[in-house]
Every structure is written in C-alpha cells, then in structure tokens.
mmCIF file of C-alpha atoms in Angstrom:
data_model
loop_
_atom_site.group_PDB
_atom_site.id
_atom_site.type_symbol
_atom_site.label_atom_id
_atom_site.label_comp_id
_atom_site.label_asym_id
_atom_site.label_seq_id
_atom_site.Cartn_x
_atom_site.Cartn_y
_atom_site.Cartn_z
ATOM 1 C CA MET A 1 19.862 1.086 56.935
ATOM 2 C CA ILE A 2 20.792 3.685 59.563
ATOM 3 C CA THR A 3 23.964 5.462 58.868
ATOM 4 C CA VAL A 4 25.592 7.337 61.559
ATOM 5 C CA ILE A 5 28.307 9.685 60.455
ATOM 6 C CA GLY A 6 30.615 11.275 63.007
ATOM 7 C CA SER A 7 33.284 11.186 65.576
ATOM 8 C CA LEU A 8 34.763 8.469 67.720
ATOM 9 C CA ASN A 9 36.800 9.826 70.819
ATOM 10 C CA LEU A 10 38.266 8.040 73.626
ATOM 11 C CA ASP A 11 37.340 10.037 76.699
ATOM 12 C CA LEU A 12 40.381 10.201 79.391
ATOM 13 C CA VAL A 13 38.767 11.408 82.461
ATOM 14 C CA THR A 14 40.750 12.526 85.622
ATOM 15 C CA TYR A 15 38.826 13.249 88.860
ATOM 16 C CA THR A 16 40.553 15.584 91.435
ATOM 17 C CA GLU A 17 39.475 17.800 94.219
ATOM 18 C CA GLU A 18 41.191 20.735 92.667
ATOM 19 C CA ALA A 19 42.410 21.279 89.273
ATOM 20 C CA PRO A 20 46.037 22.458 88.889
ATOM 21 C CA GLN A 21 47.001 26.056 88.184
ATOM 22 C CA ALA A 22 49.600 26.988 85.662
ATOM 23 C CA GLY A 23 52.928 25.289 86.554
ATOM 24 C CA GLU A 24 51.302 23.348 89.482
ATOM 25 C CA THR A 25 51.064 19.535 90.103
ATOM 26 C CA VAL A 26 48.290 18.244 92.179
ATOM 27 C CA GLN A 27 47.379 14.494 93.261
ATOM 28 C CA GLY A 28 44.215 13.293 91.358
ATOM 29 C CA ASP A 29 41.851 10.802 92.954
ATOM 30 C CA PHE A 30 41.338 8.419 90.027
ATOM 31 C CA PHE A 31 41.268 8.125 86.432
ATOM 32 C CA GLU A 32 38.929 6.324 83.796
ATOM 33 C CA GLU A 33 38.739 5.688 80.086
ATOM 34 C CA HIS A 34 35.619 5.653 78.367
ATOM 35 C CA LEU A 35 34.374 5.289 74.813
ATOM 36 C CA GLY A 36 32.578 8.451 73.474
ATOM 37 C CA GLY A 37 32.413 10.914 70.653
ATOM 38 C CA LYS A 38 29.118 11.926 69.647
ATOM 39 C CA GLY A 39 29.011 9.739 66.508
ATOM 40 C CA MET A 40 29.914 6.833 68.447
ATOM 41 C CA ASN A 41 27.434 7.535 71.207
ATOM 42 C CA GLU A 42 24.628 7.973 68.550
ATOM 43 C CA CYS A 43 25.533 4.851 66.846
ATOM 44 C CA VAL A 44 25.647 2.659 69.955
ATOM 45 C CA ALA A 45 22.365 4.095 71.198
ATOM 46 C CA SER A 46 20.672 3.563 67.572
ATOM 47 C CA ALA A 47 21.890 -0.099 67.737
ATOM 48 C CA SER A 48 21.327 -0.786 71.554
ATOM 49 C CA LEU A 49 17.808 0.595 71.270
ATOM 50 C CA SER A 50 16.893 -1.211 68.326
ATOM 51 C CA LYS A 51 15.200 -4.812 68.588
ATOM 52 C CA PRO A 52 18.089 -7.379 68.463
ATOM 53 C CA GLU A 53 17.220 -8.421 65.080
ATOM 54 C CA ARG A 54 17.579 -5.090 63.424
ATOM 55 C CA ARG A 55 20.915 -4.089 64.990
ATOM 56 C CA SER A 56 22.644 -5.201 61.905
ATOM 57 C CA GLU A 57 20.957 -2.339 59.871
ATOM 58 C CA VAL A 58 22.874 0.210 61.905
ATOM 59 C CA ARG A 59 26.411 1.333 60.584
ATOM 60 C CA MET A 60 29.071 3.401 61.789
ATOM 61 C CA TRP A 61 30.937 5.771 59.263
ATOM 62 C CA GLY A 62 33.911 7.514 60.678
ATOM 63 C CA ARG A 63 37.719 7.318 61.056
ATOM 64 C CA LEU A 64 39.977 5.571 63.816
ATOM 65 C CA GLY A 65 43.645 5.774 64.248
ATOM 66 C CA ASP A 66 46.104 2.986 63.790
ATOM 67 C CA ASP A 67 46.489 2.585 67.606
ATOM 68 C CA ARG A 68 45.481 0.251 70.244
ATOM 69 C CA GLN A 69 42.314 2.492 71.180
ATOM 70 C CA ALA A 70 40.921 1.668 67.721
ATOM 71 C CA GLU A 71 40.164 -1.933 68.531
ATOM 72 C CA LEU A 72 38.192 -0.751 71.580
ATOM 73 C CA PHE A 73 35.624 0.834 69.418
ATOM 74 C CA LEU A 74 35.458 -1.870 66.718
ATOM 75 C CA SER A 75 35.116 -4.412 69.493
ATOM 76 C CA LYS A 76 32.222 -2.619 71.172
ATOM 77 C CA LEU A 77 30.409 -2.098 67.728
ATOM 78 C CA ARG A 78 30.741 -5.515 66.467
ATOM 79 C CA ALA A 79 29.491 -6.916 69.821
ATOM 80 C CA LEU A 80 26.285 -5.075 68.947
ATOM 81 C CA ASN A 81 26.379 -6.480 65.360
ATOM 82 C CA VAL A 82 26.695 -3.012 64.052
ATOM 83 C CA ASP A 83 27.987 -2.672 60.577
ATOM 84 C CA THR A 84 31.688 -1.473 60.682
ATOM 85 C CA SER A 85 32.482 -1.658 56.917
ATOM 86 C CA LEU A 86 32.664 2.141 56.504
ATOM 87 C CA LEU A 87 35.035 2.588 59.643
ATOM 88 C CA GLU A 88 38.549 3.185 58.277
ATOM 89 C CA GLN A 89 41.675 3.394 60.327
ATOM 90 C CA VAL A 90 44.171 6.150 59.121
ATOM 91 C CA SER A 91 47.839 5.496 59.095
ATOM 92 C CA ASP A 92 50.113 7.298 61.286
ATOM 93 C CA VAL A 93 47.195 9.059 63.113
ATOM 94 C CA ARG A 94 45.999 8.626 66.621
ATOM 95 C CA THR A 95 42.117 7.944 67.436
ATOM 96 C CA GLY A 96 40.402 11.152 68.582
ATOM 97 C CA THR A 97 40.721 11.979 72.279
ATOM 98 C CA ALA A 98 38.936 14.073 74.868
ATOM 99 C CA SER A 99 41.159 14.749 77.997
ATOM 100 C CA ILE A 100 38.789 15.832 80.814
ATOM 101 C CA THR A 101 39.541 16.986 84.227
ATOM 102 C CA VAL A 102 36.704 16.974 86.626
ATOM 103 C CA GLU A 103 36.842 19.008 90.054
ATOM 104 C CA GLU A 104 34.951 16.784 92.322
ATOM 105 C CA THR A 105 34.057 19.502 94.843
ATOM 106 C CA ASN A 106 32.031 21.636 92.397
ATOM 107 C CA GLY A 107 31.494 19.292 89.205
ATOM 108 C CA GLU A 108 33.521 21.874 87.085
ATOM 109 C CA ASN A 109 35.069 20.204 84.075
ATOM 110 C CA ARG A 110 37.912 21.249 81.622
ATOM 111 C CA ILE A 111 38.018 19.411 78.349
ATOM 112 C CA ILE A 112 40.470 19.430 75.554
ATOM 113 C CA ILE A 113 39.535 17.640 72.421
ATOM 114 C CA VAL A 114 42.027 16.466 69.855
ATOM 115 C CA SER A 115 40.186 15.263 66.709
ATOM 116 C CA GLY A 116 42.941 12.916 65.530
ATOM 117 C CA ALA A 117 41.614 10.645 62.982
ATOM 118 C CA ASN A 118 38.036 12.382 63.107
ATOM 119 C CA GLY A 119 39.677 15.101 61.218
ATOM 120 C CA HIS A 120 40.125 12.928 58.248
ATOM 121 C CA MET A 121 36.423 12.082 58.023
ATOM 122 C CA LYS A 122 35.897 14.152 54.659
ATOM 123 C CA PRO A 123 33.780 11.862 52.386
ATOM 124 C CA SER A 124 34.003 12.675 48.684
ATOM 125 C CA ASP A 125 30.971 12.663 46.439
ATOM 126 C CA GLU A 126 32.148 9.282 44.993
ATOM 127 C CA GLU A 127 32.177 7.867 48.470
ATOM 128 C CA LEU A 128 28.824 9.383 49.424
ATOM 129 C CA GLY A 129 27.315 7.900 46.192
ATOM 130 C CA ASP A 130 28.935 4.291 47.160
ATOM 131 C CA ALA A 131 27.653 4.549 50.686
ATOM 132 C CA PHE A 132 24.160 5.515 49.824
ATOM 133 C CA THR A 133 23.360 3.522 46.915
ATOM 134 C CA LEU A 134 19.919 3.860 45.211
ATOM 135 C CA GLY A 135 17.651 1.073 46.458
ATOM 136 C CA SER A 136 14.085 0.052 46.204
ATOM 137 C CA SER A 137 11.425 2.624 47.059
ATOM 138 C CA ASP A 138 10.588 0.626 50.365
ATOM 139 C CA GLN A 139 14.014 0.484 51.575
ATOM 140 C CA LYS A 140 14.443 2.868 54.363
ATOM 141 C CA GLN A 141 17.774 4.869 54.610
ATOM 142 C CA TYR A 142 18.465 7.105 57.510
ATOM 143 C CA ALA A 143 21.474 9.336 58.133
ATOM 144 C CA VAL A 144 22.462 10.789 61.513
ATOM 145 C CA LEU A 145 24.717 13.727 61.650
ATOM 146 C CA GLN A 146 26.349 16.063 64.098
ATOM 147 C CA ASN A 147 29.159 18.587 64.003
ATOM 148 C CA GLU A 148 32.270 16.495 65.313
ATOM 149 C CA PHE A 149 33.542 15.869 61.873
ATOM 150 C CA PRO A 150 34.896 18.381 59.471
ATOM 151 C CA ASN A 151 32.074 19.115 56.982
ATOM 152 C CA PRO A 152 28.537 17.722 57.677
ATOM 153 C CA VAL A 153 26.999 20.683 55.893
ATOM 154 C CA LYS A 154 28.634 19.295 52.559
ATOM 155 C CA VAL A 155 27.012 15.825 53.449
ATOM 156 C CA ILE A 156 23.564 17.023 54.113
ATOM 157 C CA ASN A 157 23.371 19.226 51.090
ATOM 158 C CA TRP A 158 24.747 16.341 48.965
ATOM 159 C CA LEU A 159 22.075 13.868 50.200
ATOM 160 C CA ALA A 160 19.333 16.484 49.726
ATOM 161 C CA GLU A 161 20.308 16.997 46.143
ATOM 162 C CA SER A 162 21.603 13.427 45.189
ATOM 163 C CA ARG A 163 19.716 11.020 47.642
ATOM 164 C CA PRO A 164 16.479 12.929 48.491
ATOM 165 C CA GLU A 165 14.903 9.663 49.758
ATOM 166 C CA VAL A 166 17.466 9.601 52.582
ATOM 167 C CA VAL A 167 15.870 10.676 55.804
ATOM 168 C CA LYS A 168 18.296 13.047 57.714
ATOM 169 C CA PHE A 169 18.501 13.692 61.536
ATOM 170 C CA TYR A 170 20.843 16.541 62.448
ATOM 171 C CA ASN A 171 22.003 17.546 66.007
ATOM 172 C CA PRO A 172 24.056 20.893 64.939
ATOM 173 C CA SER A 173 26.334 20.416 68.090
ATOM 174 C CA PRO A 174 28.724 21.812 68.907
ATOM 175 C CA LEU A 175 27.240 24.888 67.356
ATOM 176 C CA LYS A 176 29.611 26.292 64.760
ATOM 177 C CA PRO A 177 28.562 29.992 63.303
ATOM 178 C CA GLU A 178 29.932 28.956 59.893
ATOM 179 C CA MET A 179 27.519 25.876 59.759
ATOM 180 C CA LEU A 180 24.464 27.749 60.689
ATOM 181 C CA ASP A 181 22.898 28.121 57.366
ATOM 182 C CA ARG A 182 19.066 28.147 56.880
ATOM 183 C CA THR A 183 19.265 26.503 53.451
ATOM 184 C CA THR A 184 21.120 23.547 55.193
ATOM 185 C CA LEU A 185 18.940 23.263 58.126
ATOM 186 C CA ASN A 186 15.962 23.141 55.781
ATOM 187 C CA ASN A 187 17.489 20.327 54.051
ATOM 188 C CA VAL A 188 17.067 17.911 56.925
ATOM 189 C CA GLU A 189 13.816 16.199 57.823
ATOM 190 C CA TYR A 190 14.583 16.053 61.677
ATOM 191 C CA LEU A 191 16.449 18.782 63.653
ATOM 192 C CA ILE A 192 17.239 17.846 67.243
ATOM 193 C CA VAL A 193 18.588 20.678 69.635
ATOM 194 C CA ASN A 194 18.591 21.735 73.307
ATOM 195 C CA ARG A 195 16.886 24.857 74.307
ATOM 196 C CA GLY A 196 20.110 26.723 74.577
ATOM 197 C CA GLU A 197 21.097 25.634 71.022
ATOM 198 C CA ALA A 198 17.628 26.554 69.645
ATOM 199 C CA TRP A 199 18.002 30.116 70.976
ATOM 200 C CA SER A 200 21.502 30.276 69.465
ATOM 201 C CA LEU A 201 20.257 29.291 66.221
ATOM 202 C CA ILE A 202 17.465 31.988 66.429
ATOM 203 C CA ASN A 203 19.859 34.629 67.399
ATOM 204 C CA ASN A 204 22.451 33.757 64.689
ATOM 205 C CA ILE A 205 20.095 33.328 61.816
ATOM 206 C CA ILE A 206 17.494 35.939 62.476
ATOM 207 C CA GLY A 207 19.025 38.058 65.173
ATOM 208 C CA GLU A 208 16.228 37.530 67.581
ATOM 209 C CA SER A 209 16.945 36.673 71.329
ATOM 210 C CA LYS A 210 14.955 35.783 74.184
ATOM 211 C CA ASP A 211 13.763 38.798 76.487
ATOM 212 C CA ALA A 212 11.258 39.608 79.024
ATOM 213 C CA ASP A 213 9.033 41.562 76.880
ATOM 214 C CA SER A 214 8.701 38.627 74.528
ATOM 215 C CA LEU A 215 8.103 36.127 77.354
ATOM 216 C CA GLN A 216 5.234 38.353 78.628
ATOM 217 C CA GLU A 217 3.175 37.600 75.382
ATOM 218 C CA LYS A 218 3.916 33.785 75.108
ATOM 219 C CA ASP A 219 5.317 31.059 77.157
ATOM 220 C CA GLU A 220 9.067 30.257 76.239
ATOM 221 C CA ASN A 221 8.191 26.859 74.667
ATOM 222 C CA THR A 222 5.759 28.402 72.157
ATOM 223 C CA LEU A 223 8.119 31.319 71.610
ATOM 224 C CA VAL A 224 11.031 29.035 70.711
ATOM 225 C CA ILE A 225 9.068 26.709 68.452
ATOM 226 C CA SER A 226 7.351 30.014 66.602
ATOM 227 C CA ARG A 227 10.790 31.673 66.233
ATOM 228 C CA LEU A 228 12.434 28.572 64.844
ATOM 229 C CA ARG A 229 9.405 28.185 62.325
ATOM 230 C CA LYS A 230 10.223 31.584 61.021
ATOM 231 C CA PHE A 231 13.247 30.085 59.098
ATOM 232 C CA LEU A 232 12.654 26.498 59.334
ATOM 233 C CA SER A 233 9.805 25.340 57.370
ATOM 234 C CA ARG A 234 10.788 21.663 56.383
ATOM 235 C CA PRO A 235 12.176 19.991 59.412
ATOM 236 C CA THR A 236 10.353 18.285 62.310
ATOM 237 C CA LEU A 237 11.670 20.330 65.270
ATOM 238 C CA ILE A 238 12.654 18.599 68.563
ATOM 239 C CA VAL A 239 13.806 20.720 71.450
ATOM 240 C CA THR A 240 14.973 19.013 74.628
ATOM 241 C CA LEU A 241 14.280 20.844 77.989
ATOM 242 C CA GLY A 242 16.669 18.992 80.250
ATOM 243 C CA SER A 243 14.856 17.773 83.256
ATOM 244 C CA LYS A 244 11.641 19.141 82.123
ATOM 245 C CA GLY A 245 11.286 16.810 78.779
ATOM 246 C CA CYS A 246 10.855 17.933 75.261
ATOM 247 C CA ILE A 247 8.779 19.709 72.933
ATOM 248 C CA TYR A 248 8.252 19.018 69.324
ATOM 249 C CA SER A 249 6.534 20.543 66.120
ATOM 250 C CA LEU A 250 5.780 18.983 62.889
ATOM 251 C CA PRO A 251 6.228 20.859 59.685
ATOM 252 C CA LYS A 252 2.683 21.523 59.092
ATOM 253 C CA ASP A 253 1.564 22.487 62.553
ATOM 254 C CA ASN A 254 0.589 25.964 63.625
ATOM 255 C CA PRO A 255 3.717 27.746 64.617
ATOM 256 C CA ASP A 256 2.325 28.595 67.840
ATOM 257 C CA ASN A 257 1.524 25.048 68.724
ATOM 258 C CA TYR A 258 3.734 22.291 69.989
ATOM 259 C CA GLY A 259 3.556 18.745 71.393
ATOM 260 C CA PHE A 260 5.066 18.063 74.887
ATOM 261 C CA VAL A 261 6.583 14.953 76.406
ATOM 262 C CA PRO A 262 7.608 15.183 80.162
ATOM 263 C CA SER A 263 10.699 13.808 81.545
ATOM 264 C CA ARG A 264 10.918 10.786 83.812
ATOM 265 C CA LYS A 265 12.042 11.505 87.261
ATOM 266 C CA VAL A 266 15.132 9.632 88.638
ATOM 267 C CA ALA A 267 16.209 9.484 92.194
ATOM 268 C CA ASN A 268 19.927 9.348 91.591
ATOM 269 C CA ILE A 269 21.756 11.281 88.481
ATOM 270 C CA VAL A 270 25.014 9.690 88.289
ATOM 271 C CA ASP A 271 26.451 11.081 84.870
ATOM 272 C CA THR A 272 24.482 13.091 82.227
ATOM 273 C CA THR A 273 27.327 12.613 79.643
ATOM 274 C CA GLY A 274 25.726 11.145 76.481
ATOM 275 C CA ALA A 275 22.151 11.605 77.661
ATOM 276 C CA GLY A 276 21.329 13.693 74.694
ATOM 277 C CA ASP A 277 23.071 11.224 72.032
ATOM 278 C CA THR A 278 21.202 8.447 73.823
ATOM 279 C CA PHE A 279 17.931 10.389 73.224
ATOM 280 C CA LEU A 280 18.599 11.034 69.527
ATOM 281 C CA GLY A 281 19.652 7.373 68.966
ATOM 282 C CA ALA A 282 16.469 6.185 70.538
ATOM 283 C CA ILE A 283 14.231 8.353 68.428
ATOM 284 C CA VAL A 284 16.018 7.264 65.327
ATOM 285 C CA ALA A 285 15.697 3.565 66.248
ATOM 286 C CA ARG A 286 12.089 3.815 67.110
ATOM 287 C CA LEU A 287 11.027 5.859 63.992
ATOM 288 C CA TYR A 288 13.035 3.390 61.866
ATOM 289 C CA GLU A 289 10.713 0.683 63.438
ATOM 290 C CA GLY A 290 7.654 2.694 62.009
ATOM 291 C CA VAL A 291 6.411 3.980 65.507
ATOM 292 C CA PRO A 292 4.751 7.481 65.730
ATOM 293 C CA LEU A 293 6.834 10.311 66.735
ATOM 294 C CA LYS A 294 5.168 10.876 70.027
ATOM 295 C CA ASP A 295 5.737 7.116 70.946
ATOM 296 C CA ALA A 296 9.410 7.422 69.899
ATOM 297 C CA LEU A 297 9.808 10.533 72.033
ATOM 298 C CA ILE A 298 8.337 8.667 75.094
ATOM 299 C CA PHE A 299 10.674 5.812 74.559
ATOM 300 C CA ALA A 300 13.690 8.109 73.987
ATOM 301 C CA THR A 301 12.941 9.939 77.378
ATOM 302 C CA ALA A 302 12.853 6.667 79.185
ATOM 303 C CA ALA A 303 16.129 5.686 77.512
ATOM 304 C CA SER A 304 17.863 8.768 78.602
ATOM 305 C CA SER A 305 16.548 8.552 81.928
ATOM 306 C CA LEU A 306 18.300 5.262 82.300
ATOM 307 C CA ALA A 307 21.455 6.512 80.704
ATOM 308 C CA ILE A 308 21.920 9.411 83.298
ATOM 309 C CA GLN A 309 21.941 6.713 86.112
ATOM 310 C CA ARG A 310 25.130 5.113 84.921
ATOM 311 C CA LYS A 311 28.575 6.382 84.396
ATOM 312 C CA GLY A 312 30.159 6.803 80.928
ATOM 313 C CA ALA A 313 28.771 7.880 77.767
ATOM 314 C CA VAL A 314 28.619 4.770 75.672
ATOM 315 C CA GLU A 315 28.928 2.441 78.869
ATOM 316 C CA GLY A 316 25.559 4.291 80.158
ATOM 317 C CA ILE A 317 23.508 3.579 77.096
ATOM 318 C CA PRO A 318 20.723 1.034 77.947
ATOM 319 C CA MET A 319 19.521 -1.665 75.791
ATOM 320 C CA TYR A 320 16.100 -1.974 74.135
ATOM 321 C CA GLU A 321 14.932 -4.451 76.621
ATOM 322 C CA ASP A 322 15.690 -2.207 79.589
ATOM 323 C CA VAL A 323 13.718 0.435 78.293
ATOM 324 C CA CYS A 324 10.640 -1.686 77.558
ATOM 325 C CA ARG A 325 10.658 -2.920 81.012
ATOM 326 C CA ILE A 326 10.200 0.591 82.370
ATOM 327 C CA ILE A 327 7.684 1.875 80.111
ATOM 328 C CA ARG A 328 5.065 -0.924 80.008
#
C-alpha cells in the first residue's frame, strides 16, 4: 500500500496584466480553479502513474472541509480508484485554499495559502497504528510525506520507531527551519529535494554554503551530494536540477559519486506547477512495482516532461499509458 499523507488545496488563480497595489482595483483577464496541494498532487501522480490494476493500492490521508470543494477532491480520487477511507471532513472548517494572482506580463505570482482543514491533520499514535497495521513480511508499505501538514516530523519518527518496515519518501517542502533535523532526515529511506532546497539543508544543518572556491575544486553536482552525505548516511538522495534533469546517490555509494538522469526536452512549457510532485509520485509508483531506481527516475523525468506541457497541478498529471508511449 502507498499512503500519501498531506495537503489538499483548491487553487484559485486570477490572471491579470498588472497586480493591484494597496487600495487599488484592477480588471483581471480570467479566473481558474484547480485541484492542488502537494499531498493531493503526489497522491494523484502515484495513482495515475501506476498500472491500472495497482491504483487501488494508493490511498490519501488528509483532511477536507465540509464544503462543496471537498466533493471535487473526493470525486477525482475515486475516479482513479484511490482509497479515500482515511480522508476525513472537518465540521465547520473550509477546505484548504491557495489564492494565486499571476501577472501575465512577467509571470510573477503572489500566493496566499489558507491551510483550512489541512491544519487539522494531526494523527495520533493510535491513528498511525491503525493506518499502518503490521502485515506479512512480503507486503510493501510506502509512506509519502511533505511539509504541508502540521507535523510530518512526528509521523516520520513514529514510523521509524514503530513501523520500521514502512519505506518513507520525504520531500521537505516548503522548507521550515524547525523541521530540519538530521535525525529525522536519517529516518527516511528516500529524500527528494531540488537543488535550492539541498543547499538550504546543507547551510541550515552544517553551516556550509555554495561558494566559488568550493566550486573550483569540484563540480556543483559532486559538491552538493558530498555535502549532503556529511550528515545524511541513510537515505537514498535524489536532487532535481530543473531543466537539466536529476542526480541521485545510494547510501553506500562513494560520497563523491552520483548518478545522473538528463531531462527530456519539450517544445512548449505551459505550466510547471506540480511538476516536482508528478516526478515524486512517478518514482514512488515505479519503485512500488519493483523497477530499479534509475529506471524509475527515467520514467519520472518523462512524466514530469508531459506535466509541464499542460495547465494545472492535478489536471496536468499524465497517465501511466501516456508515459509508456514516449519512453519506448
């Protein structure tokens, strides 16, 4: 079972030539609603990028409000055959929202997130025990986490202590200094960050930053992996490089070595929202199927290349069959 724990936000997006100043009213061009939230994105990606017969083995654990928006999320997940038994609706609370204003002239955006029901996602030890029951030794259990619910650190450390057989995937985004603990980070099996997040981890935990002198000695990819390995001995490291692809390092690799998977070039980038979540969900889905890590990364890179050619976070996530067609 793949359990995605995290946020569900309705993205309210207004496009305008110029954002209003304080006390000013301007005319917008158009408005869109999109399903989003990192938890929802990662769950939809994990299911969509699994083989059809395995999608019922993906489940979403989070909180929704008791409003009309909740049904939009439930309908999408059920259409993918995702297990929604751990999704609860909180009385007298709104579903989480992200209000986004996009200036079309320069692409700048302003975002206000209201956590709403996501702020109530605080699983107790008993709830964690019920969700992650002890199964047979050959039953895979994956947990996927990020920082868009109140206490992912508590969940990671509980799983490490009480359910060590659960494979944990952690994207510590958005980065929060109070959650950057080396013990917690070493309690996960897979750590997935972008290059900027990687350097923030390095700077916050061991006080080292990227500088010109260091880069004269090593290329940046080698440098970032070797620096992360100074305090992260356990997890497999995956660092995304935007348009350049991704690098990865297995726990027992030489700290100065790394694997590389190039990006897939696309002619027309429409929307990068949710591309990283698509990438993560694809990795989880393929590893759950038992494929080698590099093959999973190649598949994930292809999936994210399709996602950025479509509008919307959830709506842009491709299906398993779509990705198979372009990597054959």
